[in-house]
Amino acid sequence: MYFNSIQYIFFLPLVVILFYLTPFRIRWLLLLATSYYFYMCWKPELIIIIIFSTLINYLTALMLDRDQEKKKKRFYLIASLVINLGMLIFFKYLGFLVEAIQDIFDYNVRDQVSPAMYFIAPIGISYYTLQSLGYILDVYYGKRKAEKHPGIFALYVAFFPIILSGPIERSTRLLPQLRNSAQIRLNSVNIEEGIKLIIWGYFLKLVIADRTGIYVDAVFGNLSRHGGITYAATIVLYSFQIYSDFAGYSSIAIGSARLMGFDILRNFNRPYFSATVGEFWTRWHISLSGWLRDYVFNPLAFMFVRLFESRTSFRTTFFTYSLTTFLTFFLCGFWHGARWTFLVWGCIHGIYLILEHLFRRNGKRRILNILLTYIMILFTWIFFRSLSMHDAFHIIKVIFTHPGSLYIPFDSDVVAPVYAVLGILILLLTEIKQEFFNNLFSFTSNKNEYVRMIAYGLVVFLILYLGVFDGSQFMYFKF
Amino acid sequence: MNSSETFIQLTNIFKNVLRNPGLDLRRDSDINNTPGWDSFNHIRIILAIEKHFGVKFTTSEIQSWNNVGDLTDTLEKKLV
């Protein structure tokens, strides 16, 4: 069940209504049942993997709590890491093969791929595995006690708004909310905020992401044909496609949870307004970057620091920081997929961060820094979108050597880039206002409810008028 | 060394590393809500605290902290 499908439009309100009608103390059961149902709509058998993962982690955490002896704890932790990461790597490599074949032949051939192959790539596994591992590590490090209620823990793993593509929540944030779901009361603020987030999510996805996708895919589907200007324009459009697709999905996920009174981590914070790449990573895919920082970067960094025990000079710290950052971003690239271009994308970001600590920019010229950072990010998107290093280098070379002319489709597809640019302009205006002029007049946060309703109505109108409605997939499902 | 004295010294370390003399450090300060506190400075802050107070933190202890308050509690236990 995609978020942008007719089924979800019926499913979500139904679940929300049932949530508020269900006796408080079995709300968790309703949510668990609907979450499993939601997940099984993809492929019923895949639920076995979730249940297995849930069971392993539930038991591991209990044993970590019970056995305080360091050696035993380490054993349980390593066993759990091996099983969780083993499953993830196994499914991802095979999943990657399926995706690679699909991308070579056709972009959206997922439905036609035989069920056996599709089974190989359980959707959401990259996300719920990290969410579960975070929980295990929190228990191991003594940040929280193990969750004793198996149903609540199962819900933590499978919570339908976020299971497919995050945001990747933390056990310290989400488990208490799920435990206390009995206390949530229907209130208009949650409903309105939830609807607002969902409407905005659909705008980002259906108007911007899907419209730009048509043009971007057309260009990438015919790489040798185009000139540098087209590639440059395409990468700019792609930067908005991937942002809108993922931020749109996240917005719908967070909004869906909000309708039921749950507060889910924000995943994006106007990332292209970052003055440095370091700042970008506090604004882009926030749940993942935070997870990597807290569960990969920190423990690794301090492990290296202890290795250089006696030397705590700035240079040693910088070396430790650089090494750990590079490894973390390498992993970040790898998490996205076992493709050279993802690894290179990750590594370039790692290098950016290291260089930014070597050469501090003039912080006063914020607008210039924002533009420079955006161009640096654009460069990395070339790799992220390209299927092969060869394609990526070809694009870079052509941008600098053969400008050519801008590709404009001469058929009905011309609508796509026009609507896309319109959507992007609306997005930019909205974000510029939020970033620099947030104290001024607000539409959707206005005290007057008529102003708010008109604003929502306007966005819905734009969605219906400019949006793509053939139920295309969210891009970040691939990861 | 009493509790508030520890916290004052801690605050000075943060102010020093983050180069922010006007920093208002609280128990609920963390890497997300404190300007300048990024992963790089996180390492430097903890090393500076260890050096200043003559203590050593384990990875488990560092990972268990949600905020400066947790850090302070662990530190004070070590100073007793």
XYZ file of C-alpha atoms in Angstrom, chain A residues 70 138 140-143 172 293-295 297-299 301-303 305-306 309 312 314 317-318 320-321 324 357 360, chain B residues 19 31-32 37-44 46-47 50-51 55-66 70:
56
model
C 30.118 -7.578 30.842
C 20.193 1.815 24.023
C 23.164 -2.309 26.093
C 24.501 1.124 27.001
C 22.036 1.425 29.844
C 20.114 4.277 28.298
C 13.659 6.580 24.147
C 26.223 10.009 14.635
C 24.985 8.472 17.872
C 25.424 4.751 17.124
C 30.351 7.845 14.772
C 30.508 8.347 18.548
C 31.479 4.819 19.641
C 35.501 7.954 17.507
C 36.025 7.199 21.164
C 37.425 3.789 20.360
C 40.672 8.118 20.789
C 41.485 5.436 23.347
C 45.608 7.275 24.572
C 45.252 14.328 23.019
C 44.302 18.875 18.392
C 41.678 14.644 17.542
C 41.374 15.973 14.035
C 40.416 10.697 14.689
C 37.538 12.887 13.583
C 35.675 8.269 11.813
C 36.948 21.502 9.492
C 36.489 27.319 7.977
C 34.440 29.434 21.667
C 24.142 18.203 20.858
C 20.892 19.094 19.088
C 28.221 21.493 19.516
C 28.815 19.123 16.608
C 30.407 15.697 16.390
C 33.888 17.164 16.149
C 33.509 19.326 19.223
C 31.794 16.474 21.025
C 35.080 14.569 21.003
C 37.052 17.630 22.085
C 34.763 15.033 26.421
C 38.553 14.839 26.153
C 38.591 14.093 31.204
C 41.817 16.067 31.197
C 38.803 11.138 35.012
C 38.203 8.611 32.265
C 34.827 7.779 30.792
C 33.991 4.423 29.238
C 32.277 4.237 25.864
C 29.211 2.834 27.613
C 29.057 5.822 29.926
C 29.430 8.288 27.056
C 26.765 6.481 25.042
C 24.347 6.413 27.964
C 24.098 10.208 28.199
C 21.040 12.000 26.848
C 23.474 12.852 32.598
